[in-house]
PDB file of C-alpha atoms in Angstrom:
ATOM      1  CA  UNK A   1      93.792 169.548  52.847  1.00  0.00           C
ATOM      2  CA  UNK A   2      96.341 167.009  54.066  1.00  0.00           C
ATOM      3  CA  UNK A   3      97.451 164.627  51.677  1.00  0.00           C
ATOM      4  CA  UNK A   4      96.398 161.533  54.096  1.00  0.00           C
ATOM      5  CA  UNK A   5      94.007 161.957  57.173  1.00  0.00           C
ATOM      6  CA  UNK A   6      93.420 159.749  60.403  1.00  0.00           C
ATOM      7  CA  UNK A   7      91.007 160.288  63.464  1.00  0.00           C
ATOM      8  CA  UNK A   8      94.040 161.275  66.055  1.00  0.00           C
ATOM      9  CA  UNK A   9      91.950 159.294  68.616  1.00  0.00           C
ATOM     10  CA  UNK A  10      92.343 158.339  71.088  1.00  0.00           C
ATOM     11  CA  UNK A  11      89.924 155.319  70.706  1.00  0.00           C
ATOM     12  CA  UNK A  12      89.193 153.744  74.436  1.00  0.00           C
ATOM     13  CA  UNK A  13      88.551 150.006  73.284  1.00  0.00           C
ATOM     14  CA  UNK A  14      87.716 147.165  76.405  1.00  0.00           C
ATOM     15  CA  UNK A  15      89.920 144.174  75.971  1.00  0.00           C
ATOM     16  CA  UNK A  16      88.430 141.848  73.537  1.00  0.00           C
ATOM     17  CA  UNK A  17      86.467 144.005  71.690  1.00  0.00           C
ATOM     18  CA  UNK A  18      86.516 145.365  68.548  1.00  0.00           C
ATOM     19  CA  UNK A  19      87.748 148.993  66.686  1.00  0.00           C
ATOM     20  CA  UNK A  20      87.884 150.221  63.124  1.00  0.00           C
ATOM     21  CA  UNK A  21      88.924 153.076  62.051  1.00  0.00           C
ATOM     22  CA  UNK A  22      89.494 154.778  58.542  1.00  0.00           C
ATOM     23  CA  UNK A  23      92.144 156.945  56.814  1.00  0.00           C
ATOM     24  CA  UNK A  24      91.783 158.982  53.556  1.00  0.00           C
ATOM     25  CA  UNK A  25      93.995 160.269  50.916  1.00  0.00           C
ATOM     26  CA  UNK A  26      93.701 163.522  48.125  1.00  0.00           C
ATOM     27  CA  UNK A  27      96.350 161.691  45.572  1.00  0.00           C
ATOM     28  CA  UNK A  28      94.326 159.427  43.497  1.00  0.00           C
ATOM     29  CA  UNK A  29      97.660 158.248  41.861  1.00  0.00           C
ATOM     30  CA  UNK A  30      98.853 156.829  44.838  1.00  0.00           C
ATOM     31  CA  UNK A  31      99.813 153.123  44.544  1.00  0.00           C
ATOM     32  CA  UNK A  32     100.969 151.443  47.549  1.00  0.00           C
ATOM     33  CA  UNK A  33      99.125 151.563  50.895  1.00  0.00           C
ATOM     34  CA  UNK A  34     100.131 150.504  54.581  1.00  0.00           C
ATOM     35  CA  UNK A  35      99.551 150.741  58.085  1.00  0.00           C
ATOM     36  CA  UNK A  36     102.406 151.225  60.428  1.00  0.00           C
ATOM     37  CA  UNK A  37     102.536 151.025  64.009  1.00  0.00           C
ATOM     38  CA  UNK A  38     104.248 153.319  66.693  1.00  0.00           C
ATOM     39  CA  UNK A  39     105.149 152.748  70.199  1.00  0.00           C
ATOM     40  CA  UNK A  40     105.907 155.397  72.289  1.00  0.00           C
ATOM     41  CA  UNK A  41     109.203 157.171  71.454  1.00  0.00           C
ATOM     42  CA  UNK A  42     109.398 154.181  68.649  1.00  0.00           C
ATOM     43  CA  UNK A  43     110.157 154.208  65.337  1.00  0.00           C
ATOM     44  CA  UNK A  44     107.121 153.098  63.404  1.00  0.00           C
ATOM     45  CA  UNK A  45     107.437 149.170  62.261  1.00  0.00           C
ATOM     46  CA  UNK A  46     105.150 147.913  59.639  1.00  0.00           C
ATOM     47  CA  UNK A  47     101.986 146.069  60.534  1.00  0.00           C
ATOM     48  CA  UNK A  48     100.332 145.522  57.208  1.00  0.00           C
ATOM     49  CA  UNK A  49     100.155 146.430  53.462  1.00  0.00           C
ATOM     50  CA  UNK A  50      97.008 147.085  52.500  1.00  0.00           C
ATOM     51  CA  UNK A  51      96.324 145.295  49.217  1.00  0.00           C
ATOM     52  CA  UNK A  52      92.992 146.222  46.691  1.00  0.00           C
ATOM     53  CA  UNK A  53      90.611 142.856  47.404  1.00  0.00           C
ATOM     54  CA  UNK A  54      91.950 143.155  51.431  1.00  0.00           C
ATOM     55  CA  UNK A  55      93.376 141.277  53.652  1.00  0.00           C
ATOM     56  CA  UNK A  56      93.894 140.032  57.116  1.00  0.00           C
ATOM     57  CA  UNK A  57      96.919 139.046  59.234  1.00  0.00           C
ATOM     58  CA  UNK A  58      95.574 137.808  62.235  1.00  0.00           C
ATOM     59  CA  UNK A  59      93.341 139.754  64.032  1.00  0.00           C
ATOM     60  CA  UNK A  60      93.867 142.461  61.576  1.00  0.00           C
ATOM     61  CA  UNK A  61      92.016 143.162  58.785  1.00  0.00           C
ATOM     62  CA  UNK A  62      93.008 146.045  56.243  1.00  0.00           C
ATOM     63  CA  UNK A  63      90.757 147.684  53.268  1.00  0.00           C
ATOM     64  CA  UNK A  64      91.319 149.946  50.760  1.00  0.00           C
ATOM     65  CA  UNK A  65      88.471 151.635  48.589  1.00  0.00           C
ATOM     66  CA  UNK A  66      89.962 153.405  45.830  1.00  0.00           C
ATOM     67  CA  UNK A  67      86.599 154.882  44.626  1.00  0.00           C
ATOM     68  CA  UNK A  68      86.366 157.254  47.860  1.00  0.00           C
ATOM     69  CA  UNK A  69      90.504 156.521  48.538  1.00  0.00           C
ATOM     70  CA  UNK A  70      90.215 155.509  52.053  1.00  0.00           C
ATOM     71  CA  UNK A  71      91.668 152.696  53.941  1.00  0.00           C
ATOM     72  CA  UNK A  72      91.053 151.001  56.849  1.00  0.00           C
ATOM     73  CA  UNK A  73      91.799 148.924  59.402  1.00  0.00           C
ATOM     74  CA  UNK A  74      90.180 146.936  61.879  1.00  0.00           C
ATOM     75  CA  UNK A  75      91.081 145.069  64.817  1.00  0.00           C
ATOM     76  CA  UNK A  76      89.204 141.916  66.291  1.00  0.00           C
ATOM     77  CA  UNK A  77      89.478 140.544  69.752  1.00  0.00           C
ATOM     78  CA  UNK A  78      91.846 143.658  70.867  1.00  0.00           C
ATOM     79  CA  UNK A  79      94.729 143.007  72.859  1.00  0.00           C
ATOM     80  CA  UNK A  80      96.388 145.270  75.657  1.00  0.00           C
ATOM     81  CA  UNK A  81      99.434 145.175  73.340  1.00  0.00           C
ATOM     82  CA  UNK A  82      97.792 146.488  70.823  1.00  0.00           C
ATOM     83  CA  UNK A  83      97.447 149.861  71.957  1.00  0.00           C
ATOM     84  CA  UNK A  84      99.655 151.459  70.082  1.00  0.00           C
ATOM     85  CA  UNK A  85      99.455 154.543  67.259  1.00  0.00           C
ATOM     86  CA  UNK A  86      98.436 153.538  64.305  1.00  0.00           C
ATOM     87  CA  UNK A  87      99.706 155.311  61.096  1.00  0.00           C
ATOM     88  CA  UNK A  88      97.913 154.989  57.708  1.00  0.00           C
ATOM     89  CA  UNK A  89     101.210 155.682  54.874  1.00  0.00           C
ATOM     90  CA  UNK A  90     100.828 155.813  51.604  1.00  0.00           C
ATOM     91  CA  UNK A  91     103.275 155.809  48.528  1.00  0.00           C
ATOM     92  CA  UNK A  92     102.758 157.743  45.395  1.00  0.00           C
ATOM     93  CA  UNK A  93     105.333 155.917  43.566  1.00  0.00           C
ATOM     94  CA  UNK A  94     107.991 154.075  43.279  1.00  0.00           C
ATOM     95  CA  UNK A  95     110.845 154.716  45.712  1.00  0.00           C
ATOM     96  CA  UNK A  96     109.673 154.642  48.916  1.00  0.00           C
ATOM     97  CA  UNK A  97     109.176 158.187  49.345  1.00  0.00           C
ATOM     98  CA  UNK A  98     106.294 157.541  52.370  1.00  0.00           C
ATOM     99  CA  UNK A  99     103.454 160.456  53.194  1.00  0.00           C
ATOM    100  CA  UNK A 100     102.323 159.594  56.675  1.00  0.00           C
ATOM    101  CA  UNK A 101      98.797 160.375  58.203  1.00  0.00           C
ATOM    102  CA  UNK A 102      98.893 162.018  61.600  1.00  0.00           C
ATOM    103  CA  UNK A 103      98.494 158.626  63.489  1.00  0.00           C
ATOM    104  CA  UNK A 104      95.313 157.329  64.740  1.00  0.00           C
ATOM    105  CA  UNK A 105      95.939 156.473  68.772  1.00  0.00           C
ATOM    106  CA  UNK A 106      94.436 153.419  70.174  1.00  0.00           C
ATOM    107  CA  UNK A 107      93.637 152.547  74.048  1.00  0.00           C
ATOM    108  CA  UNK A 108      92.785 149.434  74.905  1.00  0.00           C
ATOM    109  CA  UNK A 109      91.692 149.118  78.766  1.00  0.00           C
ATOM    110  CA  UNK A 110      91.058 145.829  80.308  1.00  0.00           C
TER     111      UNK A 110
ATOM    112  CA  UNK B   1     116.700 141.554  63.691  1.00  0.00           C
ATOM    113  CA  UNK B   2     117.183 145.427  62.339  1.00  0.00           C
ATOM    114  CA  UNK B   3     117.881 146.398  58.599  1.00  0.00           C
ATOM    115  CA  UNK B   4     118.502 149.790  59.109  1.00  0.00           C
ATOM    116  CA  UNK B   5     120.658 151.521  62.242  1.00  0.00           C
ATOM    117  CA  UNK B   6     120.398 155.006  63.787  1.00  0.00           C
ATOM    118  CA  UNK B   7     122.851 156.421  65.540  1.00  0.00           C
ATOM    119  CA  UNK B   8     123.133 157.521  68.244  1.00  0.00           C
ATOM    120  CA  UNK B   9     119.857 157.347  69.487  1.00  0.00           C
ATOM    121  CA  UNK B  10     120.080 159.839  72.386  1.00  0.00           C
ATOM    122  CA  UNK B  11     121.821 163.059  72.058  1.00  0.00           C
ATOM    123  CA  UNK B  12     121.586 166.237  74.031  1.00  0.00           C
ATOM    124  CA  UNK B  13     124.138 169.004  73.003  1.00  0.00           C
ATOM    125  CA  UNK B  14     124.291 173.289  73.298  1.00  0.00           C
ATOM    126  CA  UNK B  15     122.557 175.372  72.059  1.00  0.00           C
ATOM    127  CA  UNK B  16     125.051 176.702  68.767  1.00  0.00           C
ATOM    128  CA  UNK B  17     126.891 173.523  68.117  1.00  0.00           C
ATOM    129  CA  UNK B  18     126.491 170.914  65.387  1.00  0.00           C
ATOM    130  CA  UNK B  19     124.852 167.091  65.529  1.00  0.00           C
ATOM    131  CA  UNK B  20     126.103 164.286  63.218  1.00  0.00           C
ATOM    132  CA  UNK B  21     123.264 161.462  63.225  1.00  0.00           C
ATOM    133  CA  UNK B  22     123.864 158.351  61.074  1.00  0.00           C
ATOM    134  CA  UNK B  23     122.271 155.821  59.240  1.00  0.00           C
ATOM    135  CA  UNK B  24     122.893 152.591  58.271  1.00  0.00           C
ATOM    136  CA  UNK B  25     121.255 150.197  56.310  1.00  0.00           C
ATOM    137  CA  UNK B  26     122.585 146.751  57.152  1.00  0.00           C
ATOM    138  CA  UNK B  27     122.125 143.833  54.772  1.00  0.00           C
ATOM    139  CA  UNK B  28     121.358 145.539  51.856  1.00  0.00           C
ATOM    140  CA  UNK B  29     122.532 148.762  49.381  1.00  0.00           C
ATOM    141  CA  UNK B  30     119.916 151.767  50.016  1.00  0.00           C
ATOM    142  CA  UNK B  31     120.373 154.135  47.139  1.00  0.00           C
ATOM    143  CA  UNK B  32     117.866 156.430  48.734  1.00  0.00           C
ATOM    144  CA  UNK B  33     117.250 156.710  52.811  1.00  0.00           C
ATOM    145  CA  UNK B  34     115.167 159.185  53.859  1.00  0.00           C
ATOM    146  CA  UNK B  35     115.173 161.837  56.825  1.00  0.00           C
ATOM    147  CA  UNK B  36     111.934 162.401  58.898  1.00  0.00           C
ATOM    148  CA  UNK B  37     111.543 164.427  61.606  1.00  0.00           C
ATOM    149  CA  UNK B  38     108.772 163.810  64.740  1.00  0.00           C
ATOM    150  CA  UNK B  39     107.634 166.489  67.277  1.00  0.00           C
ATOM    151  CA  UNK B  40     105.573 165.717  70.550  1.00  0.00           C
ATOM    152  CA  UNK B  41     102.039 163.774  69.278  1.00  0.00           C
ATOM    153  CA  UNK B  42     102.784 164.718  65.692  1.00  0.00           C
ATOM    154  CA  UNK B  43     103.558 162.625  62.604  1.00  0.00           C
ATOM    155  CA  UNK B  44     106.694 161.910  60.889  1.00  0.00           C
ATOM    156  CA  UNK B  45     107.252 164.814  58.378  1.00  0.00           C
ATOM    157  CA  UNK B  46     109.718 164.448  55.598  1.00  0.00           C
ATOM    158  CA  UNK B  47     112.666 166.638  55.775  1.00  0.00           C
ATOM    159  CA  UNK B  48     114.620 164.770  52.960  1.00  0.00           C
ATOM    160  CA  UNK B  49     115.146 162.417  50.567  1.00  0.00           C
ATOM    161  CA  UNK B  50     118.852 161.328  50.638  1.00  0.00           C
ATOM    162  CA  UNK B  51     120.561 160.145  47.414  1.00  0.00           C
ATOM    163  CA  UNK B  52     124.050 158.618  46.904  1.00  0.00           C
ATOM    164  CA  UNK B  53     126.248 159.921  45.017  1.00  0.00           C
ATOM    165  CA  UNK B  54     124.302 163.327  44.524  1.00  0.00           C
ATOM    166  CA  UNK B  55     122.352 165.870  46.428  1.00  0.00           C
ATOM    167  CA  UNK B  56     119.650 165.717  48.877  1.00  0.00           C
ATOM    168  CA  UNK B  57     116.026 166.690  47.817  1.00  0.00           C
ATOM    169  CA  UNK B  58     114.220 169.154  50.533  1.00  0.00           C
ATOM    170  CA  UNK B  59     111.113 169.162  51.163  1.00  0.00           C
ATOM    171  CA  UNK B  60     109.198 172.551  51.489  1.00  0.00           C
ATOM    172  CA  UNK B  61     110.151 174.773  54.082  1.00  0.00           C
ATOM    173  CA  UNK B  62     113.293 172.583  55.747  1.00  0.00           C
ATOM    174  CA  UNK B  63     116.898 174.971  55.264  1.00  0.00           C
ATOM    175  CA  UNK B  64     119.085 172.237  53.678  1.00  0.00           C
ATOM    176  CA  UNK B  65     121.929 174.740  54.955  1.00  0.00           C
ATOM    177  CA  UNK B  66     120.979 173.955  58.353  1.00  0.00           C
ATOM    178  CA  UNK B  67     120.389 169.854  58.047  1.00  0.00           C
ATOM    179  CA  UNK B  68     123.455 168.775  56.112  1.00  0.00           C
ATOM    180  CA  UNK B  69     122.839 165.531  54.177  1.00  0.00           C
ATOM    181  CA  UNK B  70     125.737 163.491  53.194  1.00  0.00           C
ATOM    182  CA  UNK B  71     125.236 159.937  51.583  1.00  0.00           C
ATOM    183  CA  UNK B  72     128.625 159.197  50.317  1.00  0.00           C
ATOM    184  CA  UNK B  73     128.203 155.235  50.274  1.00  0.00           C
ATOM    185  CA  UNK B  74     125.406 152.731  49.489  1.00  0.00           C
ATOM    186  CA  UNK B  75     125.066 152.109  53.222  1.00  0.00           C
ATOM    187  CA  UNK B  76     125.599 155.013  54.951  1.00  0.00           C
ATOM    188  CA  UNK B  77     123.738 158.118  54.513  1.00  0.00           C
ATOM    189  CA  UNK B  78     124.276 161.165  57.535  1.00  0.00           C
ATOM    190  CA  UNK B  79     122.377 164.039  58.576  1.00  0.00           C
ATOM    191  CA  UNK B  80     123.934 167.049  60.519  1.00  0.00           C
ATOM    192  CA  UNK B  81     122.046 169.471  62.188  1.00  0.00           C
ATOM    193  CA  UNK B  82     124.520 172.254  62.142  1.00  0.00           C
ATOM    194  CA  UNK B  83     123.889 175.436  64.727  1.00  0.00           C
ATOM    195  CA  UNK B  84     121.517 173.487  66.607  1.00  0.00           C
ATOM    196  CA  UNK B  85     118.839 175.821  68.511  1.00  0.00           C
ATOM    197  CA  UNK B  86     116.367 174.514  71.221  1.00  0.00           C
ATOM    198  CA  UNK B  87     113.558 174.263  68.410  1.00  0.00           C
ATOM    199  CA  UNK B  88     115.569 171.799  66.742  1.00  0.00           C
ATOM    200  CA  UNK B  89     114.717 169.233  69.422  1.00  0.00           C
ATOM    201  CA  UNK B  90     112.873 166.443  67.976  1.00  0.00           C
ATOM    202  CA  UNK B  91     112.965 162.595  67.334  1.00  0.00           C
ATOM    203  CA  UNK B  92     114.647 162.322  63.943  1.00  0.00           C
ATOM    204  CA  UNK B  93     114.473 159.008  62.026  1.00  0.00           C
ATOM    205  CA  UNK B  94     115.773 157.569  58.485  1.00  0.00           C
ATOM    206  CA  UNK B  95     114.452 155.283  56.599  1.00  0.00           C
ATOM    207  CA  UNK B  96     115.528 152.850  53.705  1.00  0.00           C
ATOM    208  CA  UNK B  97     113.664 150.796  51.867  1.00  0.00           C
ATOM    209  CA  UNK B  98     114.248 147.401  50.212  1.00  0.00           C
ATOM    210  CA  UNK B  99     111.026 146.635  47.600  1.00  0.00           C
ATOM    211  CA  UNK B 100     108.094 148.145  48.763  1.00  0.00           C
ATOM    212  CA  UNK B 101     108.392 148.224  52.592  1.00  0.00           C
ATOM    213  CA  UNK B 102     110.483 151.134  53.941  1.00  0.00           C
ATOM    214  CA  UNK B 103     112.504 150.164  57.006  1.00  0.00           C
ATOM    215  CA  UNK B 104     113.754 152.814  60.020  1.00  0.00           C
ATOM    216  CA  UNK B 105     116.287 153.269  61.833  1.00  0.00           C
ATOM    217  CA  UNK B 106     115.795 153.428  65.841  1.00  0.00           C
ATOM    218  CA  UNK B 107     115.230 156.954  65.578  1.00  0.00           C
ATOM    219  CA  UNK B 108     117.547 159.725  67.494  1.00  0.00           C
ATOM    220  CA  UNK B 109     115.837 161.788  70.329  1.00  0.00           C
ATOM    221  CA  UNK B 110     117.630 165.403  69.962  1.00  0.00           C
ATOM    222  CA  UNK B 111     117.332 167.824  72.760  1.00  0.00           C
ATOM    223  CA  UNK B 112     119.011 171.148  72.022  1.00  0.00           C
ATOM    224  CA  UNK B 113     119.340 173.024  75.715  1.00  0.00           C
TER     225      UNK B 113
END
């Protein structure tokens, strides 16, 4: 089993619509969570850290649910900018040593 | 603007001869940077933790004779992949972090031919 799992996608979203999606993890010690995102031949940037009551940015909402260790992430009133990869990372401990889900790949069409 | 540099970010060499790729982190002393590597529609993938001062840490299954890993200063770490072979062509990218959010450089599109 991979340490963190995404959906690859691609999720086809219509402009102004809505799309969640969920990543999981197998280290229940993990301690810090985030979503990255990657352009196309891009190195990743960070979007969000994902913090344990939530929290939005925006249009962007982020979860985490240590019981079942998942996080997600969901995006409101998409943008054609937004489609982007989306990669759930999470951090074991300290020193920003970074296990990276495969990327969850998001479409949106106008 | 960018924390952390990659150079260069294009490189395209023969097959047999060695690639230096660098990394700089800009406004701030990186103790540890980190070395991933990215094939087509994959994820990043840890090759190596880089620490200053001392060795490199491999991950599982990457030849730390074949990726050299030098990080002689607080700013600088580099990562040579020596005897390059067409397989080796990948986007490879460092990272450094400063608190909890890790930084990366631009990333450095290797094509081995």
């Amino acid at each position: 089993r991979k340490e963190v799992e995404q959906d690859p996608g691609p999720f086809n979203v219509p402009e102004g619509a809505t799309v969640a999606f969920n990543c999981t993890y197998s280290n229940s010690a993990s301690q810090s969570f985030f979503w990255y995102r990657q352009d196309c031949r891009k190195e990743p940037k960070l979007l969000m850290s994902v913090y344990s009551s939530g929290n939005e940015d925006g249009r962007f909402t982020a979860q985490l649910n240590r019981a079942s260790q998942y996080i997600s992430l969901l995006i409101r009133d998409s943008k054609l900018s937004d489609s982007a990869t989306y990669l759930c990372v999470v951090n074991v401990a300290a020193g920003n040593k970074l296990t990276f889900g495969g990327g969850t790949r998001v479409l949106v069409k106008p | 603007g960018a924390v952390v540099s990659q150079h260069p970010s294009r490189v395209i060499c023969k097959s047999g001869t060695s690639v230096k790729i660098e990394c700089r982190s800009l406004d701030f002393q990186a103790t540890t940077m980190f070395w991933y590597r990215q094939f087509p529609k994959q994820s990043l993938m840890l090759m190596a933790t880089s620490n200053e001062g001392s060795k490199a840490t491999y991950e599982q299954g990457v030849e730390k004779d074949k990726f050299l890993i030098n990080h002689a200063s607080l700013t600088l770490s580099t990562l040579t992949v020596t005897s390059a072979h067409p397989e080796d062509s990948s986007f490879y990218i460092c990272s450094a972090g400063r608190t909890v959010e890790a930084f990366f450089g631009q990333g450095t599109r290797l094509t081995v031919v």
